[in-house]
JSON list of C-alpha atoms in Angstrom, two decimals:
[
{"chain": "A", "resi": 1, "resn": "MET", "atom": "CA", "xyz": [2.54, -11.16, 15.84]},
{"chain": "A", "resi": 2, "resn": "ILE", "atom": "CA", "xyz": [3.25, -9.01, 12.80]},
{"chain": "A", "resi": 3, "resn": "SER", "atom": "CA", "xyz": [1.81, -5.51, 12.47]},
{"chain": "A", "resi": 4, "resn": "HIS", "atom": "CA", "xyz": [-0.83, -4.52, 9.93]},
{"chain": "A", "resi": 5, "resn": "GLN", "atom": "CA", "xyz": [1.88, -2.61, 8.07]},
{"chain": "A", "resi": 6, "resn": "GLU", "atom": "CA", "xyz": [4.15, -5.66, 7.83]},
{"chain": "A", "resi": 7, "resn": "ARG", "atom": "CA", "xyz": [1.25, -7.89, 6.82]},
{"chain": "A", "resi": 8, "resn": "TYR", "atom": "CA", "xyz": [0.25, -5.65, 3.93]},
{"chain": "A", "resi": 9, "resn": "ASP", "atom": "CA", "xyz": [3.85, -5.03, 2.88]},
{"chain": "A", "resi": 10, "resn": "ARG", "atom": "CA", "xyz": [4.25, -8.80, 2.48]},
{"chain": "A", "resi": 11, "resn": "TRP", "atom": "CA", "xyz": [0.85, -9.20, 0.84]},
{"chain": "A", "resi": 12, "resn": "ALA", "atom": "CA", "xyz": [1.25, -6.35, -1.65]},
{"chain": "A", "resi": 13, "resn": "PRO", "atom": "CA", "xyz": [2.64, -8.32, -4.65]},
{"chain": "A", "resi": 14, "resn": "ASP", "atom": "CA", "xyz": [-0.22, -10.86, -4.54]},
{"chain": "A", "resi": 15, "resn": "TYR", "atom": "CA", "xyz": [-2.97, -8.65, -3.14]},
{"chain": "A", "resi": 16, "resn": "ASN", "atom": "CA", "xyz": [-4.89, -7.88, -6.33]},
{"chain": "A", "resi": 17, "resn": "GLN", "atom": "CA", "xyz": [-5.03, -11.49, -7.43]},
{"chain": "A", "resi": 18, "resn": "ASP", "atom": "CA", "xyz": [-6.06, -12.69, -3.97]},
{"chain": "A", "resi": 19, "resn": "VAL", "atom": "CA", "xyz": [-8.92, -10.22, -3.51]},
{"chain": "A", "resi": 20, "resn": "ALA", "atom": "CA", "xyz": [-10.12, -10.76, -7.08]},
{"chain": "A", "resi": 21, "resn": "GLU", "atom": "CA", "xyz": [-10.46, -14.47, -6.30]},
{"chain": "A", "resi": 22, "resn": "ARG", "atom": "CA", "xyz": [-12.50, -13.53, -3.22]},
{"chain": "A", "resi": 23, "resn": "ASN", "atom": "CA", "xyz": [-14.76, -11.18, -5.24]},
{"chain": "A", "resi": 24, "resn": "TYR", "atom": "CA", "xyz": [-13.79, -7.98, -3.43]},
{"chain": "A", "resi": 25, "resn": "ASP", "atom": "CA", "xyz": [-16.56, -5.67, -4.70]},
{"chain": "A", "resi": 26, "resn": "GLY", "atom": "CA", "xyz": [-16.02, -2.74, -2.31]},
{"chain": "A", "resi": 27, "resn": "PRO", "atom": "CA", "xyz": [-13.99, -0.42, -4.59]},
{"chain": "A", "resi": 28, "resn": "GLN", "atom": "CA", "xyz": [-16.35, -0.76, -7.55]},
{"chain": "A", "resi": 29, "resn": "TYR", "atom": "CA", "xyz": [-19.43, -0.52, -5.37]},
{"chain": "A", "resi": 30, "resn": "ILE", "atom": "CA", "xyz": [-18.44, 2.64, -3.50]},
{"chain": "A", "resi": 31, "resn": "VAL", "atom": "CA", "xyz": [-17.59, 4.50, -6.71]},
{"chain": "A", "resi": 32, "resn": "ASN", "atom": "CA", "xyz": [-20.78, 3.33, -8.44]},
{"chain": "A", "resi": 33, "resn": "TYR", "atom": "CA", "xyz": [-22.73, 4.50, -5.39]},
{"chain": "A", "resi": 34, "resn": "LEU", "atom": "CA", "xyz": [-21.16, 7.96, -5.59]},
{"chain": "A", "resi": 35, "resn": "MET", "atom": "CA", "xyz": [-21.90, 8.18, -9.32]},
{"chain": "A", "resi": 36, "resn": "GLU", "atom": "CA", "xyz": [-25.56, 7.35, -8.66]},
{"chain": "A", "resi": 37, "resn": "LEU", "atom": "CA", "xyz": [-25.81, 10.11, -6.05]},
{"chain": "A", "resi": 38, "resn": "LYS", "atom": "CA", "xyz": [-24.06, 12.53, -8.41]},
{"chain": "A", "resi": 39, "resn": "ASP", "atom": "CA", "xyz": [-26.40, 11.69, -11.28]},
{"chain": "A", "resi": 40, "resn": "LYS", "atom": "CA", "xyz": [-29.42, 12.22, -8.99]},
{"chain": "A", "resi": 41, "resn": "GLY", "atom": "CA", "xyz": [-28.08, 15.64, -8.01]},
{"chain": "A", "resi": 42, "resn": "GLN", "atom": "CA", "xyz": [-27.61, 14.68, -4.35]},
{"chain": "A", "resi": 43, "resn": "ILE", "atom": "CA", "xyz": [-23.89, 15.46, -4.36]},
{"chain": "A", "resi": 44, "resn": "ALA", "atom": "CA", "xyz": [-21.76, 17.71, -6.59]},
{"chain": "A", "resi": 45, "resn": "ILE", "atom": "CA", "xyz": [-18.64, 15.71, -7.43]},
{"chain": "A", "resi": 46, "resn": "HIS", "atom": "CA", "xyz": [-18.16, 16.54, -11.10]},
{"chain": "A", "resi": 47, "resn": "PRO", "atom": "CA", "xyz": [-14.73, 15.54, -12.45]},
{"chain": "A", "resi": 48, "resn": "THR", "atom": "CA", "xyz": [-13.47, 18.98, -13.45]},
{"chain": "A", "resi": 49, "resn": "PRO", "atom": "CA", "xyz": [-9.70, 19.57, -13.77]},
{"chain": "A", "resi": 50, "resn": "GLU", "atom": "CA", "xyz": [-9.56, 21.35, -10.41]},
{"chain": "A", "resi": 51, "resn": "PHE", "atom": "CA", "xyz": [-11.60, 18.72, -8.52]},
{"chain": "A", "resi": 52, "resn": "LYS", "atom": "CA", "xyz": [-9.34, 16.99, -5.98]},
{"chain": "A", "resi": 53, "resn": "VAL", "atom": "CA", "xyz": [-9.83, 13.49, -4.54]},
{"chain": "A", "resi": 54, "resn": "ILE", "atom": "CA", "xyz": [-7.91, 11.70, -1.81]},
{"chain": "A", "resi": 55, "resn": "ASP", "atom": "CA", "xyz": [-8.11, 7.93, -1.45]},
{"chain": "A", "resi": 56, "resn": "VAL", "atom": "CA", "xyz": [-7.24, 7.24, 2.20]},
{"chain": "A", "resi": 57, "resn": "GLY", "atom": "CA", "xyz": [-6.07, 3.68, 2.76]},
{"chain": "A", "resi": 58, "resn": "CYS", "atom": "CA", "xyz": [-5.64, 3.37, -0.99]},
{"chain": "A", "resi": 59, "resn": "GLY", "atom": "CA", "xyz": [-3.99, -0.06, -0.81]},
{"chain": "A", "resi": 60, "resn": "SER", "atom": "CA", "xyz": [-2.97, -1.30, -4.25]},
{"chain": "A", "resi": 61, "resn": "GLY", "atom": "CA", "xyz": [-4.99, 1.40, -6.00]},
{"chain": "A", "resi": 62, "resn": "LEU", "atom": "CA", "xyz": [-8.24, -0.38, -6.81]},
{"chain": "A", "resi": 63, "resn": "VAL", "atom": "CA", "xyz": [-10.44, 2.60, -5.92]},
{"chain": "A", "resi": 64, "resn": "GLY", "atom": "CA", "xyz": [-8.17, 5.01, -7.76]},
{"chain": "A", "resi": 65, "resn": "GLN", "atom": "CA", "xyz": [-8.42, 3.00, -10.96]},
{"chain": "A", "resi": 66, "resn": "VAL", "atom": "CA", "xyz": [-12.23, 3.00, -10.82]},
{"chain": "A", "resi": 67, "resn": "LEU", "atom": "CA", "xyz": [-12.27, 6.74, -10.16]},
{"chain": "A", "resi": 68, "resn": "ARG", "atom": "CA", "xyz": [-9.86, 7.36, -13.02]},
{"chain": "A", "resi": 69, "resn": "ASN", "atom": "CA", "xyz": [-12.18, 5.42, -15.33]},
{"chain": "A", "resi": 70, "resn": "GLN", "atom": "CA", "xyz": [-14.97, 7.82, -14.27]},
{"chain": "A", "resi": 71, "resn": "GLY", "atom": "CA", "xyz": [-12.92, 10.81, -15.42]},
{"chain": "A", "resi": 72, "resn": "TYR", "atom": "CA", "xyz": [-11.27, 11.94, -12.18]},
{"chain": "A", "resi": 73, "resn": "HIS", "atom": "CA", "xyz": [-7.67, 12.91, -12.74]},
{"chain": "A", "resi": 74, "resn": "HIS", "atom": "CA", "xyz": [-6.45, 14.65, -9.60]},
{"chain": "A", "resi": 75, "resn": "ILE", "atom": "CA", "xyz": [-6.36, 11.70, -7.20]},
{"chain": "A", "resi": 76, "resn": "ASP", "atom": "CA", "xyz": [-3.93, 11.46, -4.30]},
{"chain": "A", "resi": 77, "resn": "GLY", "atom": "CA", "xyz": [-3.55, 8.45, -2.02]},
{"chain": "A", "resi": 78, "resn": "THR", "atom": "CA", "xyz": [-2.28, 7.51, 1.42]},
{"chain": "A", "resi": 79, "resn": "ASP", "atom": "CA", "xyz": [-1.69, 4.13, 3.01]},
{"chain": "A", "resi": 80, "resn": "LEU", "atom": "CA", "xyz": [-0.01, 2.58, 6.03]},
{"chain": "A", "resi": 81, "resn": "SER", "atom": "CA", "xyz": [1.87, 0.08, 3.86]},
{"chain": "A", "resi": 82, "resn": "GLN", "atom": "CA", "xyz": [4.72, 1.29, 1.68]},
{"chain": "A", "resi": 83, "resn": "GLY", "atom": "CA", "xyz": [4.47, -1.97, -0.24]},
{"chain": "A", "resi": 84, "resn": "MET", "atom": "CA", "xyz": [0.88, -1.17, -1.16]},
{"chain": "A", "resi": 85, "resn": "ILE", "atom": "CA", "xyz": [1.88, 2.36, -2.14]},
{"chain": "A", "resi": 86, "resn": "GLY", "atom": "CA", "xyz": [4.31, 0.80, -4.59]},
{"chain": "A", "resi": 87, "resn": "GLU", "atom": "CA", "xyz": [1.50, -1.23, -6.14]},
{"chain": "A", "resi": 88, "resn": "ALA", "atom": "CA", "xyz": [-0.78, 1.83, -6.31]},
{"chain": "A", "resi": 89, "resn": "LYS", "atom": "CA", "xyz": [1.94, 3.78, -8.11]},
{"chain": "A", "resi": 90, "resn": "LYS", "atom": "CA", "xyz": [1.98, 1.17, -10.88]},
{"chain": "A", "resi": 91, "resn": "THR", "atom": "CA", "xyz": [-1.67, 1.93, -11.73]},
{"chain": "A", "resi": 92, "resn": "GLY", "atom": "CA", "xyz": [-0.88, 5.45, -12.91]},
{"chain": "A", "resi": 93, "resn": "ALA", "atom": "CA", "xyz": [-4.13, 6.64, -11.32]},
{"chain": "A", "resi": 94, "resn": "TYR", "atom": "CA", "xyz": [-2.56, 8.83, -8.63]},
{"chain": "A", "resi": 95, "resn": "GLN", "atom": "CA", "xyz": [-0.76, 12.15, -8.69]},
{"chain": "A", "resi": 96, "resn": "THR", "atom": "CA", "xyz": [0.75, 11.90, -5.21]},
{"chain": "A", "resi": 97, "resn": "LEU", "atom": "CA", "xyz": [1.08, 8.87, -2.92]},
{"chain": "A", "resi": 98, "resn": "ILE", "atom": "CA", "xyz": [2.11, 9.03, 0.74]},
{"chain": "A", "resi": 99, "resn": "GLY", "atom": "CA", "xyz": [3.07, 5.94, 2.71]},
{"chain": "A", "resi": 100, "resn": "TRP", "atom": "CA", "xyz": [3.30, 5.16, 6.43]},
{"chain": "A", "resi": 101, "resn": "GLN", "atom": "CA", "xyz": [0.02, 6.97, 7.15]},
{"chain": "A", "resi": 102, "resn": "ASP", "atom": "CA", "xyz": [-1.91, 5.46, 10.07]},
{"chain": "A", "resi": 103, "resn": "LEU", "atom": "CA", "xyz": [-5.54, 6.60, 10.12]},
{"chain": "A", "resi": 104, "resn": "ASN", "atom": "CA", "xyz": [-5.60, 6.17, 13.89]},
{"chain": "A", "resi": 105, "resn": "HIS", "atom": "CA", "xyz": [-3.83, 9.54, 13.89]},
{"chain": "A", "resi": 106, "resn": "PRO", "atom": "CA", "xyz": [-4.46, 12.81, 12.03]},
{"chain": "A", "resi": 107, "resn": "LEU", "atom": "CA", "xyz": [-3.29, 12.93, 8.44]},
{"chain": "A", "resi": 108, "resn": "PRO", "atom": "CA", "xyz": [-0.45, 15.37, 7.64]},
{"chain": "A", "resi": 109, "resn": "PHE", "atom": "CA", "xyz": [-1.20, 19.04, 8.26]},
{"chain": "A", "resi": 110, "resn": "PHE", "atom": "CA", "xyz": [-0.51, 20.02, 4.64]},
{"chain": "A", "resi": 111, "resn": "LEU", "atom": "CA", "xyz": [-3.44, 17.82, 3.54]},
{"chain": "A", "resi": 112, "resn": "GLN", "atom": "CA", "xyz": [-5.97, 19.53, 5.81]},
{"chain": "A", "resi": 113, "resn": "GLY", "atom": "CA", "xyz": [-8.94, 21.06, 3.99]},
{"chain": "A", "resi": 114, "resn": "GLN", "atom": "CA", "xyz": [-7.52, 20.27, 0.54]},
{"chain": "A", "resi": 115, "resn": "TYR", "atom": "CA", "xyz": [-9.97, 17.79, -1.00]},
{"chain": "A", "resi": 116, "resn": "ASP", "atom": "CA", "xyz": [-13.40, 17.95, -2.62]},
{"chain": "A", "resi": 117, "resn": "LEU", "atom": "CA", "xyz": [-13.90, 14.20, -2.14]},
{"chain": "A", "resi": 118, "resn": "THR", "atom": "CA", "xyz": [-12.33, 11.96, 0.48]},
{"chain": "A", "resi": 119, "resn": "ILE", "atom": "CA", "xyz": [-12.90, 8.25, -0.06]},
{"chain": "A", "resi": 120, "resn": "CYS", "atom": "CA", "xyz": [-11.95, 5.43, 2.29]},
{"chain": "A", "resi": 121, "resn": "CYS", "atom": "CA", "xyz": [-12.82, 1.86, 1.34]},
{"chain": "A", "resi": 122, "resn": "GLY", "atom": "CA", "xyz": [-11.85, -1.22, 3.34]},
{"chain": "A", "resi": 123, "resn": "VAL", "atom": "CA", "xyz": [-10.23, 0.53, 6.29]},
{"chain": "A", "resi": 124, "resn": "PHE", "atom": "CA", "xyz": [-13.06, 0.63, 8.82]},
{"chain": "A", "resi": 125, "resn": "ALA", "atom": "CA", "xyz": [-12.74, -3.05, 9.64]},
{"chain": "A", "resi": 126, "resn": "LEU", "atom": "CA", "xyz": [-12.06, -4.88, 12.90]},
{"chain": "A", "resi": 127, "resn": "ASP", "atom": "CA", "xyz": [-8.80, -3.92, 14.63]},
{"chain": "A", "resi": 128, "resn": "PHE", "atom": "CA", "xyz": [-7.76, -1.39, 11.95]},
{"chain": "A", "resi": 129, "resn": "VAL", "atom": "CA", "xyz": [-9.17, 1.95, 13.10]},
{"chain": "A", "resi": 130, "resn": "LYS", "atom": "CA", "xyz": [-11.66, 3.32, 15.62]},
{"chain": "A", "resi": 131, "resn": "PRO", "atom": "CA", "xyz": [-14.77, 5.33, 14.62]},
{"chain": "A", "resi": 132, "resn": "GLU", "atom": "CA", "xyz": [-12.91, 8.49, 15.64]},
{"chain": "A", "resi": 133, "resn": "SER", "atom": "CA", "xyz": [-10.88, 8.13, 12.44]},
{"chain": "A", "resi": 134, "resn": "LEU", "atom": "CA", "xyz": [-13.89, 9.61, 10.64]},
{"chain": "A", "resi": 135, "resn": "LYS", "atom": "CA", "xyz": [-12.78, 12.95, 12.10]},
{"chain": "A", "resi": 136, "resn": "TRP", "atom": "CA", "xyz": [-9.41, 12.71, 10.33]},
{"chain": "A", "resi": 137, "resn": "LEU", "atom": "CA", "xyz": [-11.17, 12.05, 7.02]},
{"chain": "A", "resi": 138, "resn": "ALA", "atom": "CA", "xyz": [-13.33, 15.11, 7.51]},
{"chain": "A", "resi": 139, "resn": "GLN", "atom": "CA", "xyz": [-10.31, 17.25, 8.37]},
{"chain": "A", "resi": 140, "resn": "VAL", "atom": "CA", "xyz": [-8.67, 16.78, 4.98]},
{"chain": "A", "resi": 141, "resn": "THR", "atom": "CA", "xyz": [-11.94, 17.59, 3.19]},
{"chain": "A", "resi": 142, "resn": "LYS", "atom": "CA", "xyz": [-12.95, 21.08, 2.13]},
{"chain": "A", "resi": 143, "resn": "PRO", "atom": "CA", "xyz": [-16.05, 22.61, 3.76]},
{"chain": "A", "resi": 144, "resn": "GLY", "atom": "CA", "xyz": [-18.90, 21.52, 1.52]},
{"chain": "A", "resi": 145, "resn": "GLY", "atom": "CA", "xyz": [-16.90, 18.52, 0.33]},
{"chain": "A", "resi": 146, "resn": "ILE", "atom": "CA", "xyz": [-17.82, 14.85, 0.55]},
{"chain": "A", "resi": 147, "resn": "VAL", "atom": "CA", "xyz": [-16.53, 11.96, 2.64]},
{"chain": "A", "resi": 148, "resn": "ALA", "atom": "CA", "xyz": [-17.45, 8.46, 1.45]},
{"chain": "A", "resi": 149, "resn": "LEU", "atom": "CA", "xyz": [-16.47, 5.30, 3.28]},
{"chain": "A", "resi": 150, "resn": "SER", "atom": "CA", "xyz": [-17.28, 1.66, 3.84]},
{"chain": "A", "resi": 151, "resn": "THR", "atom": "CA", "xyz": [-17.66, -0.15, 7.14]},
{"chain": "A", "resi": 152, "resn": "LYS", "atom": "CA", "xyz": [-17.67, -3.91, 7.45]},
{"chain": "A", "resi": 153, "resn": "THR", "atom": "CA", "xyz": [-20.87, -5.17, 9.08]},
{"chain": "A", "resi": 154, "resn": "THR", "atom": "CA", "xyz": [-18.79, -6.83, 11.82]},
{"chain": "A", "resi": 155, "resn": "TYR", "atom": "CA", "xyz": [-17.10, -3.49, 12.48]},
{"chain": "A", "resi": 156, "resn": "TYR", "atom": "CA", "xyz": [-20.40, -1.64, 12.65]},
{"chain": "A", "resi": 157, "resn": "ASP", "atom": "CA", "xyz": [-21.79, -4.24, 15.03]},
{"chain": "A", "resi": 158, "resn": "THR", "atom": "CA", "xyz": [-18.72, -4.07, 17.30]},
{"chain": "A", "resi": 159, "resn": "TYR", "atom": "CA", "xyz": [-17.89, -0.36, 17.43]},
{"chain": "A", "resi": 160, "resn": "ASP", "atom": "CA", "xyz": [-20.30, 2.53, 17.97]},
{"chain": "A", "resi": 161, "resn": "PHE", "atom": "CA", "xyz": [-19.73, 4.07, 14.55]},
{"chain": "A", "resi": 162, "resn": "GLU", "atom": "CA", "xyz": [-23.29, 5.37, 14.41]},
{"chain": "A", "resi": 163, "resn": "GLY", "atom": "CA", "xyz": [-22.94, 7.04, 17.79]},
{"chain": "A", "resi": 164, "resn": "TYR", "atom": "CA", "xyz": [-19.71, 8.75, 16.77]},
{"chain": "A", "resi": 165, "resn": "TYR", "atom": "CA", "xyz": [-20.88, 10.10, 13.43]},
{"chain": "A", "resi": 166, "resn": "LYS", "atom": "CA", "xyz": [-24.03, 11.40, 15.12]},
{"chain": "A", "resi": 167, "resn": "GLN", "atom": "CA", "xyz": [-21.83, 13.15, 17.68]},
{"chain": "A", "resi": 168, "resn": "LEU", "atom": "CA", "xyz": [-19.96, 14.89, 14.85]},
{"chain": "A", "resi": 169, "resn": "GLN", "atom": "CA", "xyz": [-23.33, 15.83, 13.31]},
{"chain": "A", "resi": 170, "resn": "THR", "atom": "CA", "xyz": [-24.50, 17.34, 16.60]},
{"chain": "A", "resi": 171, "resn": "GLU", "atom": "CA", "xyz": [-21.26, 19.33, 16.73]},
{"chain": "A", "resi": 172, "resn": "GLY", "atom": "CA", "xyz": [-22.06, 20.69, 13.26]},
{"chain": "A", "resi": 173, "resn": "LYS", "atom": "CA", "xyz": [-19.00, 19.18, 11.61]},
{"chain": "A", "resi": 174, "resn": "ILE", "atom": "CA", "xyz": [-20.56, 16.68, 9.20]},
{"chain": "A", "resi": 175, "resn": "GLN", "atom": "CA", "xyz": [-23.97, 15.71, 7.85]},
{"chain": "A", "resi": 176, "resn": "LEU", "atom": "CA", "xyz": [-25.05, 12.28, 6.68]},
{"chain": "A", "resi": 177, "resn": "ILE", "atom": "CA", "xyz": [-26.30, 12.50, 3.10]},
{"chain": "A", "resi": 178, "resn": "ASP", "atom": "CA", "xyz": [-27.04, 8.84, 2.44]},
{"chain": "A", "resi": 179, "resn": "CYS", "atom": "CA", "xyz": [-26.14, 5.33, 3.55]},
{"chain": "A", "resi": 180, "resn": "ARG", "atom": "CA", "xyz": [-26.67, 1.83, 2.22]},
{"chain": "A", "resi": 181, "resn": "MET", "atom": "CA", "xyz": [-26.62, -1.07, 4.63]},
{"chain": "A", "resi": 182, "resn": "ASN", "atom": "CA", "xyz": [-25.83, -4.72, 3.95]},
{"chain": "A", "resi": 183, "resn": "GLN", "atom": "CA", "xyz": [-24.43, -4.27, 0.45]},
{"chain": "A", "resi": 184, "resn": "PRO", "atom": "CA", "xyz": [-21.82, -6.23, -1.55]},
{"chain": "A", "resi": 185, "resn": "TYR", "atom": "CA", "xyz": [-18.34, -5.96, -0.14]},
{"chain": "A", "resi": 186, "resn": "LEU", "atom": "CA", "xyz": [-16.39, -9.21, -0.12]},
{"chain": "A", "resi": 187, "resn": "GLY", "atom": "CA", "xyz": [-17.65, -12.42, -1.66]},
{"chain": "A", "resi": 188, "resn": "ALA", "atom": "CA", "xyz": [-21.24, -13.56, -1.89]},
{"chain": "A", "resi": 189, "resn": "GLU", "atom": "CA", "xyz": [-22.39, -12.03, 1.39]},
{"chain": "A", "resi": 190, "resn": "ALA", "atom": "CA", "xyz": [-23.75, -8.50, 1.68]},
{"chain": "A", "resi": 191, "resn": "ASP", "atom": "CA", "xyz": [-21.31, -7.66, 4.44]},
{"chain": "A", "resi": 192, "resn": "GLY", "atom": "CA", "xyz": [-20.63, -3.96, 3.94]},
{"chain": "A", "resi": 193, "resn": "HIS", "atom": "CA", "xyz": [-22.28, -0.67, 4.84]},
{"chain": "A", "resi": 194, "resn": "TYR", "atom": "CA", "xyz": [-21.54, 2.45, 2.78]},
{"chain": "A", "resi": 195, "resn": "TRP", "atom": "CA", "xyz": [-21.76, 6.03, 4.04]},
{"chain": "A", "resi": 196, "resn": "VAL", "atom": "CA", "xyz": [-21.71, 9.44, 2.36]},
{"chain": "A", "resi": 197, "resn": "PHE", "atom": "CA", "xyz": [-21.28, 12.60, 4.42]},
{"chain": "A", "resi": 198, "resn": "SER", "atom": "CA", "xyz": [-20.93, 16.28, 3.64]},
{"chain": "A", "resi": 199, "resn": "VAL", "atom": "CA", "xyz": [-18.38, 18.23, 5.64]},
{"chain": "A", "resi": 200, "resn": "LYS", "atom": "CA", "xyz": [-19.49, 21.44, 7.30]},
{"chain": "A", "resi": 201, "resn": "ALA", "atom": "CA", "xyz": [-16.45, 22.82, 9.10]},
{"chain": "A", "resi": 202, "resn": "MET", "atom": "CA", "xyz": [-13.68, 21.18, 11.08]}
]
């Protein structure tokens, strides 16, 4: 059985075409969702020159391209697959890209507390990461910053994601700002949940 890294390395050259054919709406949806919350004044994520974004599990760069189109220019990315990192580099949307990053483990120390917005789309899916990976997303986010992520409905139904994020809330580390359940993710079904948290202190 091949690893997730090997699978995505092999898939990288054809990934964009394949997911487009399957109507992968997650990247566009999560960014649109953030823009709605920004426009309502619920989160402060204005694309100033010093505003820093990290796209964790950036894949081929689909989220980065949507963010770039919204005026964000300092976008970094990480991914487990070096092949996907190569595809993301071609988009021109990212300043720095770091491969071989497994979100089942903490992200590199030099990224800790560096980002105003941490976004993670398509990673919290079955057999990829555990809910505890939310902690690693929060760790690279500045206090007062935002973490936005998607969870597949099957993931949410299988793992106790709700229980874990509520544990982090009780510990005073994050706060849920908003969530949208059963929204477009892949294909015709509304099979994704989207979450937006503020980070208190890690």
